[in-house]
Tab-separated table of N, CA and C in Angstrom:
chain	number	residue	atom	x	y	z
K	151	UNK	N	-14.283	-16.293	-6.745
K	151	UNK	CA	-14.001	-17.103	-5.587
K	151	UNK	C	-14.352	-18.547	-5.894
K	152	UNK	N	-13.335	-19.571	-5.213
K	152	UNK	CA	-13.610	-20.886	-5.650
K	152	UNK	C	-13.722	-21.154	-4.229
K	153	UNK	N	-14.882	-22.606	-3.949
K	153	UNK	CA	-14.974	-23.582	-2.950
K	153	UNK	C	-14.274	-25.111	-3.411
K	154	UNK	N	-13.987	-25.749	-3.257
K	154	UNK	CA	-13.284	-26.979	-3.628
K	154	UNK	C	-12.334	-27.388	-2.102
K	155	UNK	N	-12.907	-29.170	-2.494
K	155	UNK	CA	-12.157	-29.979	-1.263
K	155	UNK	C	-10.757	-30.787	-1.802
K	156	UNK	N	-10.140	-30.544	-0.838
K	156	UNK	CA	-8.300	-31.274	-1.220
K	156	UNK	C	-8.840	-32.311	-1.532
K	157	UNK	N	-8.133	-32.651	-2.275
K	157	UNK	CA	-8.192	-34.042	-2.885
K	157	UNK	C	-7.814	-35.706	-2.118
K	158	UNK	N	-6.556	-34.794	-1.219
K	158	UNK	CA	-5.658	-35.479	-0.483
K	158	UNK	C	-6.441	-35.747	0.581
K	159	UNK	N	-6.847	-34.928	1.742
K	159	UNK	CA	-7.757	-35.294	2.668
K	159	UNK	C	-9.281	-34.974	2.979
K	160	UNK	N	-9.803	-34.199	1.972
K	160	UNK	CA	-10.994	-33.923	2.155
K	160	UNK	C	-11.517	-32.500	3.062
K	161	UNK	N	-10.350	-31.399	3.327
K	161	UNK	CA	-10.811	-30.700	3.747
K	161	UNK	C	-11.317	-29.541	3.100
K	162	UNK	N	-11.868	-28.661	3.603
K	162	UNK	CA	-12.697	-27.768	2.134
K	162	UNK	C	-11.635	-26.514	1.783
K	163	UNK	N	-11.353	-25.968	0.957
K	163	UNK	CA	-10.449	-24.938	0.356
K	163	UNK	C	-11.318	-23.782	-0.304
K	164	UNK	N	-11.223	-22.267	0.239
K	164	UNK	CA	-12.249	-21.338	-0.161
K	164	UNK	C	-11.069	-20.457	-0.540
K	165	UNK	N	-10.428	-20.043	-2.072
K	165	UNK	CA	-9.923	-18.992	-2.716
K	165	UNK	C	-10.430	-18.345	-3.916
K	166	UNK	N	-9.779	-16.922	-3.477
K	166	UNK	CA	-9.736	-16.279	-4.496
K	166	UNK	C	-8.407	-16.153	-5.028
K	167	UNK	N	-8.623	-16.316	-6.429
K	167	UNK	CA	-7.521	-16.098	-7.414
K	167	UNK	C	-6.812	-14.332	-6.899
K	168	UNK	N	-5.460	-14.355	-7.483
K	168	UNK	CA	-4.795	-12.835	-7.526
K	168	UNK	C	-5.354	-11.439	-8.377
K	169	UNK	N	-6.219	-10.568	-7.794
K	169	UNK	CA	-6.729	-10.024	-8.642
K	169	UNK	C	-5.698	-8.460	-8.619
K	170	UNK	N	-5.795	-7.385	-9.325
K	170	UNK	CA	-5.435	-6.074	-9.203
K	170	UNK	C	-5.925	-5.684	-8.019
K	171	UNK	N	-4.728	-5.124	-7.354
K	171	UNK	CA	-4.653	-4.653	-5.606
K	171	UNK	C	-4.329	-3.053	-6.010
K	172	UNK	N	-4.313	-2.218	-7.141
K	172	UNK	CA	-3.699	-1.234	-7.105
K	172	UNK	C	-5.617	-0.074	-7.665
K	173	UNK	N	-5.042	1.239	-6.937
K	173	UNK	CA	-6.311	1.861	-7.312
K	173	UNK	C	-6.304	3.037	-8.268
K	174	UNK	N	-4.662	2.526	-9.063
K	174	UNK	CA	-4.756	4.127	-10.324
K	174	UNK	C	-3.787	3.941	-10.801
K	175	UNK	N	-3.492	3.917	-12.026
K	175	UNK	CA	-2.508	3.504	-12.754
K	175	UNK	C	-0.820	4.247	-12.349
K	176	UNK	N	-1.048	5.091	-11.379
K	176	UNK	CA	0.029	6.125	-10.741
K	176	UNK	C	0.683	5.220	-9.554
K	177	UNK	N	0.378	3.807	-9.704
K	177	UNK	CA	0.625	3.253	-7.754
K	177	UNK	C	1.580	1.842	-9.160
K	178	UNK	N	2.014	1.172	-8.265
K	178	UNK	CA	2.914	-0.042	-8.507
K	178	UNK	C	1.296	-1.431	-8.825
K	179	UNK	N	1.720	-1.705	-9.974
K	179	UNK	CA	1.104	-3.238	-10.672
K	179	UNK	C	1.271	-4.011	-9.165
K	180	UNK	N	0.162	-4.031	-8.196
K	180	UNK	CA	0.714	-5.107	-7.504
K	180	UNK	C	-1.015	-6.070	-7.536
K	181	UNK	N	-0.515	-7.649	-7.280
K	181	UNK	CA	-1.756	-8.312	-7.263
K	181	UNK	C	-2.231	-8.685	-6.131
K	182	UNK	N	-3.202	-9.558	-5.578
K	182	UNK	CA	-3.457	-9.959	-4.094
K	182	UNK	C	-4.736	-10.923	-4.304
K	183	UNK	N	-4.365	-12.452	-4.125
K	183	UNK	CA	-4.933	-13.405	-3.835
K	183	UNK	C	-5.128	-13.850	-2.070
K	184	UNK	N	-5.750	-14.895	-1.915
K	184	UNK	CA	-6.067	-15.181	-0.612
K	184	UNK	C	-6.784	-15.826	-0.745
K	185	UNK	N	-6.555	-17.192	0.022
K	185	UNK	CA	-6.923	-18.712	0.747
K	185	UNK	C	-7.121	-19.072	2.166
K	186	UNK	N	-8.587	-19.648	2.083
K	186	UNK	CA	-8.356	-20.459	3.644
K	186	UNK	C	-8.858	-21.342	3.300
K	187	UNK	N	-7.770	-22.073	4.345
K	187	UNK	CA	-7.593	-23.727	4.544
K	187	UNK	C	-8.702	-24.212	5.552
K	188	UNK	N	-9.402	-25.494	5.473
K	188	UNK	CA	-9.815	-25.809	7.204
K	188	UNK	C	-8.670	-26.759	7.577
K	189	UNK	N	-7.882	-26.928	7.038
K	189	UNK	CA	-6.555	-27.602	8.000
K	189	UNK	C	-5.766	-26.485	8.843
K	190	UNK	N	-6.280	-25.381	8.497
K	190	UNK	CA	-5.095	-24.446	9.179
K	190	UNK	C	-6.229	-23.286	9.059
K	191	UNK	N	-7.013	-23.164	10.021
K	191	UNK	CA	-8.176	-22.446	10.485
K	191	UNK	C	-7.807	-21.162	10.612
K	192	UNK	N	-6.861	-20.756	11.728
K	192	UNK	CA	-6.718	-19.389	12.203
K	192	UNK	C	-5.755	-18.370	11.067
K	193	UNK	N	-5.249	-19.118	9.946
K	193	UNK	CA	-4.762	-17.922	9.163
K	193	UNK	C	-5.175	-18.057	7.954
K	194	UNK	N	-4.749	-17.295	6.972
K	194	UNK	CA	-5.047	-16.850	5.442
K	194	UNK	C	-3.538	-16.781	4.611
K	195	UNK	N	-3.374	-17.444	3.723
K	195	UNK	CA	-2.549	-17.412	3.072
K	195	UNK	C	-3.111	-16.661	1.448
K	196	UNK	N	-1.611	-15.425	1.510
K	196	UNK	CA	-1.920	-14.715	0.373
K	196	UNK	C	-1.006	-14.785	-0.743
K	197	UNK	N	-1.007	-14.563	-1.720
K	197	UNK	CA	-0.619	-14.588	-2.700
K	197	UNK	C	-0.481	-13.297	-3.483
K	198	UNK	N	1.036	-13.138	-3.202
K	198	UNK	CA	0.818	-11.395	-3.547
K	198	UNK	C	1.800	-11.433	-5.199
K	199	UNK	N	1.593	-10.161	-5.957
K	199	UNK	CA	1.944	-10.334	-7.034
K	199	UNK	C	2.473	-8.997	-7.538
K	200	UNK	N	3.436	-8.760	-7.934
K	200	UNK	CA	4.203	-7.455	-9.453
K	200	UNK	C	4.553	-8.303	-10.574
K	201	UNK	N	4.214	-7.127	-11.716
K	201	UNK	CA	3.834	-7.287	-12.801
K	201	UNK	C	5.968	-7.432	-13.115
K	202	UNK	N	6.005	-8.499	-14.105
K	202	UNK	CA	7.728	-8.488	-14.517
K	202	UNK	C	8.031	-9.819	-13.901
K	203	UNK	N	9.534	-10.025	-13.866
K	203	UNK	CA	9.908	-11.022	-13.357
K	203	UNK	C	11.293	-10.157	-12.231
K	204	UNK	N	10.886	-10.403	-11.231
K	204	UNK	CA	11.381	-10.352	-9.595
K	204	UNK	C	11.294	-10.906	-8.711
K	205	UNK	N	12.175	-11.206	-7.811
K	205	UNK	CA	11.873	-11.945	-6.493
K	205	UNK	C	11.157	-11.174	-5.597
K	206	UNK	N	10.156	-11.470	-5.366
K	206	UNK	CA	8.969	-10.793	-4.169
K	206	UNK	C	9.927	-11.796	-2.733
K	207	UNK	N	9.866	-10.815	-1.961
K	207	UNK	CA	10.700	-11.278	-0.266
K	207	UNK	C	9.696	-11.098	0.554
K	208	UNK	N	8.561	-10.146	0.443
K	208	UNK	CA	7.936	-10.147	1.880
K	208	UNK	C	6.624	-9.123	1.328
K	209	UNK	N	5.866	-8.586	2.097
K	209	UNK	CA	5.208	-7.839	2.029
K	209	UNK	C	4.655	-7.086	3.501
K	210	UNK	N	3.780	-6.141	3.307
K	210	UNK	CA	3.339	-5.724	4.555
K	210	UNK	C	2.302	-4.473	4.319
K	211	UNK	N	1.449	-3.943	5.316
K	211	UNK	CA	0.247	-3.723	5.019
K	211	UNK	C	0.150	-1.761	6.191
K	212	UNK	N	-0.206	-1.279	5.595
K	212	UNK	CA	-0.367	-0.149	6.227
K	212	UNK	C	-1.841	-0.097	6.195
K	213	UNK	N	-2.779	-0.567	7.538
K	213	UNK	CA	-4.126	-0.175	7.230
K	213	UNK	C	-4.886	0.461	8.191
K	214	UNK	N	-5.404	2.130	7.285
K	214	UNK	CA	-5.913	3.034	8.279
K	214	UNK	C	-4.962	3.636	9.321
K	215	UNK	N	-3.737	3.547	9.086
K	215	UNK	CA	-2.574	3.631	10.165
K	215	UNK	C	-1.827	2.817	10.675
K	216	UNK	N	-2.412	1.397	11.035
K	216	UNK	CA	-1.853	0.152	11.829
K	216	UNK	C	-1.209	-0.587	10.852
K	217	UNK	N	0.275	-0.500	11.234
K	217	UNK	CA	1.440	-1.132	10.496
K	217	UNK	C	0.731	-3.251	10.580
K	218	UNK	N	1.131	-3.493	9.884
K	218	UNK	CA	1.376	-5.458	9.991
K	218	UNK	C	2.127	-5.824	9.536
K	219	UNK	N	2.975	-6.033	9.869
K	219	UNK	CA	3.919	-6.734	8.845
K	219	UNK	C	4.541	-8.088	9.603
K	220	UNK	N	3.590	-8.097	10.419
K	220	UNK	CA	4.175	-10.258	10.806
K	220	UNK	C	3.498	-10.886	9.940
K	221	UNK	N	3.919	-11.147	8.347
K	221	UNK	CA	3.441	-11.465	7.427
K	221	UNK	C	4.727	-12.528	7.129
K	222	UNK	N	4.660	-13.939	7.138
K	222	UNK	CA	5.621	-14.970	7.381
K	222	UNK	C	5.331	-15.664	5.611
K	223	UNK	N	6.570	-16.107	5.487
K	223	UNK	CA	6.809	-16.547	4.011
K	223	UNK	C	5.969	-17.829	4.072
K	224	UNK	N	5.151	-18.274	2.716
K	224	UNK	CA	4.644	-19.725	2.927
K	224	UNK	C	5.087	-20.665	1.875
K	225	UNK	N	5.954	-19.941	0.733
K	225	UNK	CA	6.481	-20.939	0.026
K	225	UNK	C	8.056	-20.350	0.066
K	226	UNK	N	8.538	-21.271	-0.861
K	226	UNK	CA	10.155	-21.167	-0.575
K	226	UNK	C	10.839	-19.983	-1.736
K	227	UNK	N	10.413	-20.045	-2.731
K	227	UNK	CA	10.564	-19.060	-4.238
K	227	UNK	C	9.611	-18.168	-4.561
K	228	UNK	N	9.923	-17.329	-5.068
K	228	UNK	CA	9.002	-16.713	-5.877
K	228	UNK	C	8.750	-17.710	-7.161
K	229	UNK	N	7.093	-17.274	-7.629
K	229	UNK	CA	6.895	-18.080	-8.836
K	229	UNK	C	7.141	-16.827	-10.041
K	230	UNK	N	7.705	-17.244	-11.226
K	230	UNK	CA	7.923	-16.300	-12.401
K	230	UNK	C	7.262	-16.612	-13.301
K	231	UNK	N	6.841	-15.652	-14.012
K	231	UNK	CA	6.007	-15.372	-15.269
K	231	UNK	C	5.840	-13.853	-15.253
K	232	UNK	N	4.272	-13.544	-16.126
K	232	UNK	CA	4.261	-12.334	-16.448
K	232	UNK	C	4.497	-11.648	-15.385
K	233	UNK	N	3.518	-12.354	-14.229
K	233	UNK	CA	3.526	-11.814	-12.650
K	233	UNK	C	4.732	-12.881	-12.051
K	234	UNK	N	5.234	-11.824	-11.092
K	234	UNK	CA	6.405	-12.504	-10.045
K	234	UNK	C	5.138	-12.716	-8.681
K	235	UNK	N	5.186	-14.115	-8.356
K	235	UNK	CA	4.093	-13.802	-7.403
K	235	UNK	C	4.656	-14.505	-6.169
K	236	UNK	N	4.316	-14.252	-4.773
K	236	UNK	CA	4.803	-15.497	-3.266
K	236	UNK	C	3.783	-15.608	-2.795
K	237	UNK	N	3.763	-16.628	-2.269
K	237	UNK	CA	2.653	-16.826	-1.134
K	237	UNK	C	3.476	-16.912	0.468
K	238	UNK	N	2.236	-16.228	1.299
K	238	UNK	CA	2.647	-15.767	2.332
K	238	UNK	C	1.327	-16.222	3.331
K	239	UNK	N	1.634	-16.328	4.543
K	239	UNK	CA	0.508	-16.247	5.431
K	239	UNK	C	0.480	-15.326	6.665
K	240	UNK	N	-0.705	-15.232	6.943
K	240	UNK	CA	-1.173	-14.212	7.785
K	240	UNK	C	-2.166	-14.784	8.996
K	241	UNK	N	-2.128	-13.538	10.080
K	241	UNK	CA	-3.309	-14.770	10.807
K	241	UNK	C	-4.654	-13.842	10.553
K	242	UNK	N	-5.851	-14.700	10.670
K	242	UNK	CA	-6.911	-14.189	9.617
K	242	UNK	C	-7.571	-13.189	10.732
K	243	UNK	N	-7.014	-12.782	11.735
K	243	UNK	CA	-7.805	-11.364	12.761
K	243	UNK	C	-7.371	-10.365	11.803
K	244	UNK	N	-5.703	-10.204	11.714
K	244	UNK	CA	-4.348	-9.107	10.735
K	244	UNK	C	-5.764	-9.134	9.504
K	245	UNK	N	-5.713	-10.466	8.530
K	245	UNK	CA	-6.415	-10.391	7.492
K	245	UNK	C	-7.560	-9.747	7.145
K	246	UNK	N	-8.729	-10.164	8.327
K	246	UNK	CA	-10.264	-9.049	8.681
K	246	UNK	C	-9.491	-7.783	8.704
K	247	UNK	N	-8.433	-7.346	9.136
K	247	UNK	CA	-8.632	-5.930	9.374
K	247	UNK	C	-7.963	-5.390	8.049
K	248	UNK	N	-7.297	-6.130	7.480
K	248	UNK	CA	-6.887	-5.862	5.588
K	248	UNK	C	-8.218	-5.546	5.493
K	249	UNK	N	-8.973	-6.670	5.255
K	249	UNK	CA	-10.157	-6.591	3.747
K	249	UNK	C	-11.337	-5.396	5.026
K	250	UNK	N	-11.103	-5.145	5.865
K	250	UNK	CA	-12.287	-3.957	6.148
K	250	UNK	C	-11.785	-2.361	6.455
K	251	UNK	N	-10.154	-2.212	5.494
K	251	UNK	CA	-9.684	-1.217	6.101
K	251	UNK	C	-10.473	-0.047	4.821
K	252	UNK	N	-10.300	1.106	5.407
K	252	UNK	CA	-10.582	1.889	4.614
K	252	UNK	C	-9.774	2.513	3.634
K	253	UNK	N	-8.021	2.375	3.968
K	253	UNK	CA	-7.071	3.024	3.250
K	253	UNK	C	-6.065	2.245	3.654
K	254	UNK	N	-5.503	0.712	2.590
K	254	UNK	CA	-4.906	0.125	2.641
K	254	UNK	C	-3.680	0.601	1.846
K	255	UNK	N	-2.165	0.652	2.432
K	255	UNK	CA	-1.547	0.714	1.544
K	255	UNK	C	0.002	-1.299	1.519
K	256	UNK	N	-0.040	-0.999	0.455
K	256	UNK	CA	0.728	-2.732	0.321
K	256	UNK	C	1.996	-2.446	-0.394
K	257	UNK	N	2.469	-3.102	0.937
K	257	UNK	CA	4.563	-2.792	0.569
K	257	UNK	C	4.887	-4.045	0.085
K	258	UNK	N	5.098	-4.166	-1.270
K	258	UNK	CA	5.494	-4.917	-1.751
K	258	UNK	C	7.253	-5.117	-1.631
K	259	UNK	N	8.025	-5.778	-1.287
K	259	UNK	CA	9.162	-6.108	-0.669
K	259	UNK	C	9.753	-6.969	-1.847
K	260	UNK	N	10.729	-6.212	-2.634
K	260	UNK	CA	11.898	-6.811	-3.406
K	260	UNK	C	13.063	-6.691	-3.040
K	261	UNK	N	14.157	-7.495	-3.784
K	261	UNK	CA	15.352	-7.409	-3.284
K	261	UNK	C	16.103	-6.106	-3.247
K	262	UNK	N	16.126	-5.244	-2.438
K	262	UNK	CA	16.825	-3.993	-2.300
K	262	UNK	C	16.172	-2.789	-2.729
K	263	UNK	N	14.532	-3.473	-2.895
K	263	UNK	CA	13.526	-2.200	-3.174
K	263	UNK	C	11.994	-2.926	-2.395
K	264	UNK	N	11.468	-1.865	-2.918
K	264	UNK	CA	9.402	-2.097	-2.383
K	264	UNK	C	8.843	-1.043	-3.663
K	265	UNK	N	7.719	-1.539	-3.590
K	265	UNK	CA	6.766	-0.613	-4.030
K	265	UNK	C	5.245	-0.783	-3.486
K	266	UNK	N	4.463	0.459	-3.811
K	266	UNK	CA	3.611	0.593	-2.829
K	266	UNK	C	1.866	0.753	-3.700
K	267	UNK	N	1.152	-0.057	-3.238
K	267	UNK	CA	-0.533	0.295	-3.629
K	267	UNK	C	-1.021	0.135	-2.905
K	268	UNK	N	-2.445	0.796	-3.428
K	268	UNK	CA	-3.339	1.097	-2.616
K	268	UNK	C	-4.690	0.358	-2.786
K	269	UNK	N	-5.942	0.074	-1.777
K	269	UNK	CA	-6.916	-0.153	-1.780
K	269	UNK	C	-7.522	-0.101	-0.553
K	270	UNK	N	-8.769	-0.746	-0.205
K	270	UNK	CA	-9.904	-0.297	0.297
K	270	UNK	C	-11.142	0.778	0.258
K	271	UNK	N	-11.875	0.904	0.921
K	271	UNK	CA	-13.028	1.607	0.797
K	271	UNK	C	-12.802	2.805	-0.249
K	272	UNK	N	-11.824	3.523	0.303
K	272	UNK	CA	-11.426	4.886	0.195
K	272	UNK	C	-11.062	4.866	-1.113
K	273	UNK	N	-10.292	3.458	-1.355
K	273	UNK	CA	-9.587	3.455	-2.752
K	273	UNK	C	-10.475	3.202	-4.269
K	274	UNK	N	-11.259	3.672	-4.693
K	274	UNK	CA	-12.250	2.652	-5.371
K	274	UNK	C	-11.620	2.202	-6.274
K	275	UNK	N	-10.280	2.402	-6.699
K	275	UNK	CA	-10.033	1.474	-8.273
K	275	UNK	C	-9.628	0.457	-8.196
K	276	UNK	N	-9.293	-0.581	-6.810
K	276	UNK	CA	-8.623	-1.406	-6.761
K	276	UNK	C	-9.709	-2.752	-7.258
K	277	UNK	N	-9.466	-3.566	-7.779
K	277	UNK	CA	-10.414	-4.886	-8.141
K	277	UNK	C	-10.654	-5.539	-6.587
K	278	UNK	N	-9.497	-5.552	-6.127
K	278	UNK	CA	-9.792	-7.196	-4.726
K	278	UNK	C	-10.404	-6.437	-3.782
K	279	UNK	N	-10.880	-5.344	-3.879
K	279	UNK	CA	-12.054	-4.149	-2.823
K	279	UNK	C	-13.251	-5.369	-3.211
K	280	UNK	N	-13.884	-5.282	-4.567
K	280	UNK	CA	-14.691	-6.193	-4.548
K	280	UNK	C	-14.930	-7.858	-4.126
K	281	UNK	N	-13.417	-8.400	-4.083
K	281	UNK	CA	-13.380	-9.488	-3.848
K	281	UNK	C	-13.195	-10.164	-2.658
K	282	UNK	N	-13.430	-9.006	-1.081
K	282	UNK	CA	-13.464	-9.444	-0.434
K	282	UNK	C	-14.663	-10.060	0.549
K	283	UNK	N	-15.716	-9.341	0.920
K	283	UNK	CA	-16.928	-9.681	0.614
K	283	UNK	C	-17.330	-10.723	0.355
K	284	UNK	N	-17.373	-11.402	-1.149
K	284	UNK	CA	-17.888	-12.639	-0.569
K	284	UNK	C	-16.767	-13.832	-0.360
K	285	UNK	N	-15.444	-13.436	-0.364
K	285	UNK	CA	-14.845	-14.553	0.765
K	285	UNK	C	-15.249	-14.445	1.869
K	286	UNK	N	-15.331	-13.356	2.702
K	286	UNK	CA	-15.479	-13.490	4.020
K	286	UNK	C	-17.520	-13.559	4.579
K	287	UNK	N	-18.069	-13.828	3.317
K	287	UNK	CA	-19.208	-14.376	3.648
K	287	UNK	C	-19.518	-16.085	3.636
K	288	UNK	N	-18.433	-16.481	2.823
K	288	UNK	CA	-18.064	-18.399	2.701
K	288	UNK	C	-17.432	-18.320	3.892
K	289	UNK	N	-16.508	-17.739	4.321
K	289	UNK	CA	-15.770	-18.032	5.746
K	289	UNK	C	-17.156	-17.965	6.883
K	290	UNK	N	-18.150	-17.056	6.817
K	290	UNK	CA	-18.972	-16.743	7.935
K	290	UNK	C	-20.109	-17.888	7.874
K	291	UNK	N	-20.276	-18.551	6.484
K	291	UNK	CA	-20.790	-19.588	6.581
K	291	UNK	C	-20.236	-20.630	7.441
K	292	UNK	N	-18.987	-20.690	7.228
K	292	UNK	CA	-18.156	-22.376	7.918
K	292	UNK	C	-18.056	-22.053	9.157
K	293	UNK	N	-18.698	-20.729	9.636
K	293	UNK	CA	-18.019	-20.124	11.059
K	293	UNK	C	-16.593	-20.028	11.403
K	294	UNK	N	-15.815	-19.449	10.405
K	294	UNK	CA	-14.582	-19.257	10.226
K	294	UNK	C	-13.784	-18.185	10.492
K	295	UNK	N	-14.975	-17.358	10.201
K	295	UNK	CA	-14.402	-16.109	10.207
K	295	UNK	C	-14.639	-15.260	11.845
K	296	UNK	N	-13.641	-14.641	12.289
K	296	UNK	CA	-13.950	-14.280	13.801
K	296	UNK	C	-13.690	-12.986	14.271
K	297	UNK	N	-15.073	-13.552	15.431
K	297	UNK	CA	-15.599	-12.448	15.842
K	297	UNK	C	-15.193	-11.357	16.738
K	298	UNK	N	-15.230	-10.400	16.634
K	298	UNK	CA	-14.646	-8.579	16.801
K	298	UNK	C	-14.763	-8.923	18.455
């Protein structure tokens, strides 16, 4: 996790890089980063990722049962390389209930397909299980993060 202030106006920027979102080599290469802004308080912008070069369109979140998928595009392209990755935003209540679900599954949304991984509690192989935690302890510092 990084802290760092924009350069441009000075507001503070708390991310984590895209880490492995998947919990067994049997589920889809997918990645999952996530940013908050203090220019734009109430959501989280993520950064989701498959391994190859594809256009990522959307994503969406099955957690513990409760569908989300008002998950709104935040850049215009997919970026290409090893990972095809988009950034997307979310509003950060949807987001708390990502990073505290117990059995996340993540629909990764390509052109005329998806594929699907897994994480949370339940899941232990996923990497960004660990990486949520202490984002949302920098958010509870700035009083950012909100309350149930």
């Amino acid at each position: 996790m990084k802290v760092q202030k924009d350069d441009f106006d000075g507001s503070l920027i708390v991310s984590q890089s895209p880490v492995s979102a998947a919990s067994s080599m049997k589920e889809a290469w997918h990645t999952l980063g996530f940013e908050w802004v203090q220019k734009f308080p109430d959501v989280v912008f993520i950064e989701v990722g498959v391994s190859g070069i594809t256009n990522v369109v959307g994503v969406a979140f099955n957690v513990d049962g409760e569908i989300i998928e008002n998950v709104k595009q935040a850049s215009s392209l997919t970026k290409y390389g090893d990972w095809s990755t988009r950034r997307l935003v979310i509003p950060i209540k949807d987001f708390s209930k990502i990073a505290a679900g117990k059995d996340v599954k993540m629909k990764v949304m390509q052109i005329d397909t998806y594929s699907v991984s897994s994480f949370g509690s339940a899941n232990s192989g996923a990497i960004v299980n660990s990486k949520f935690p202490p984002f949302i302890e920098k958010l509870k510092e700035l009083n950012a993060w909100p309350s149930k």
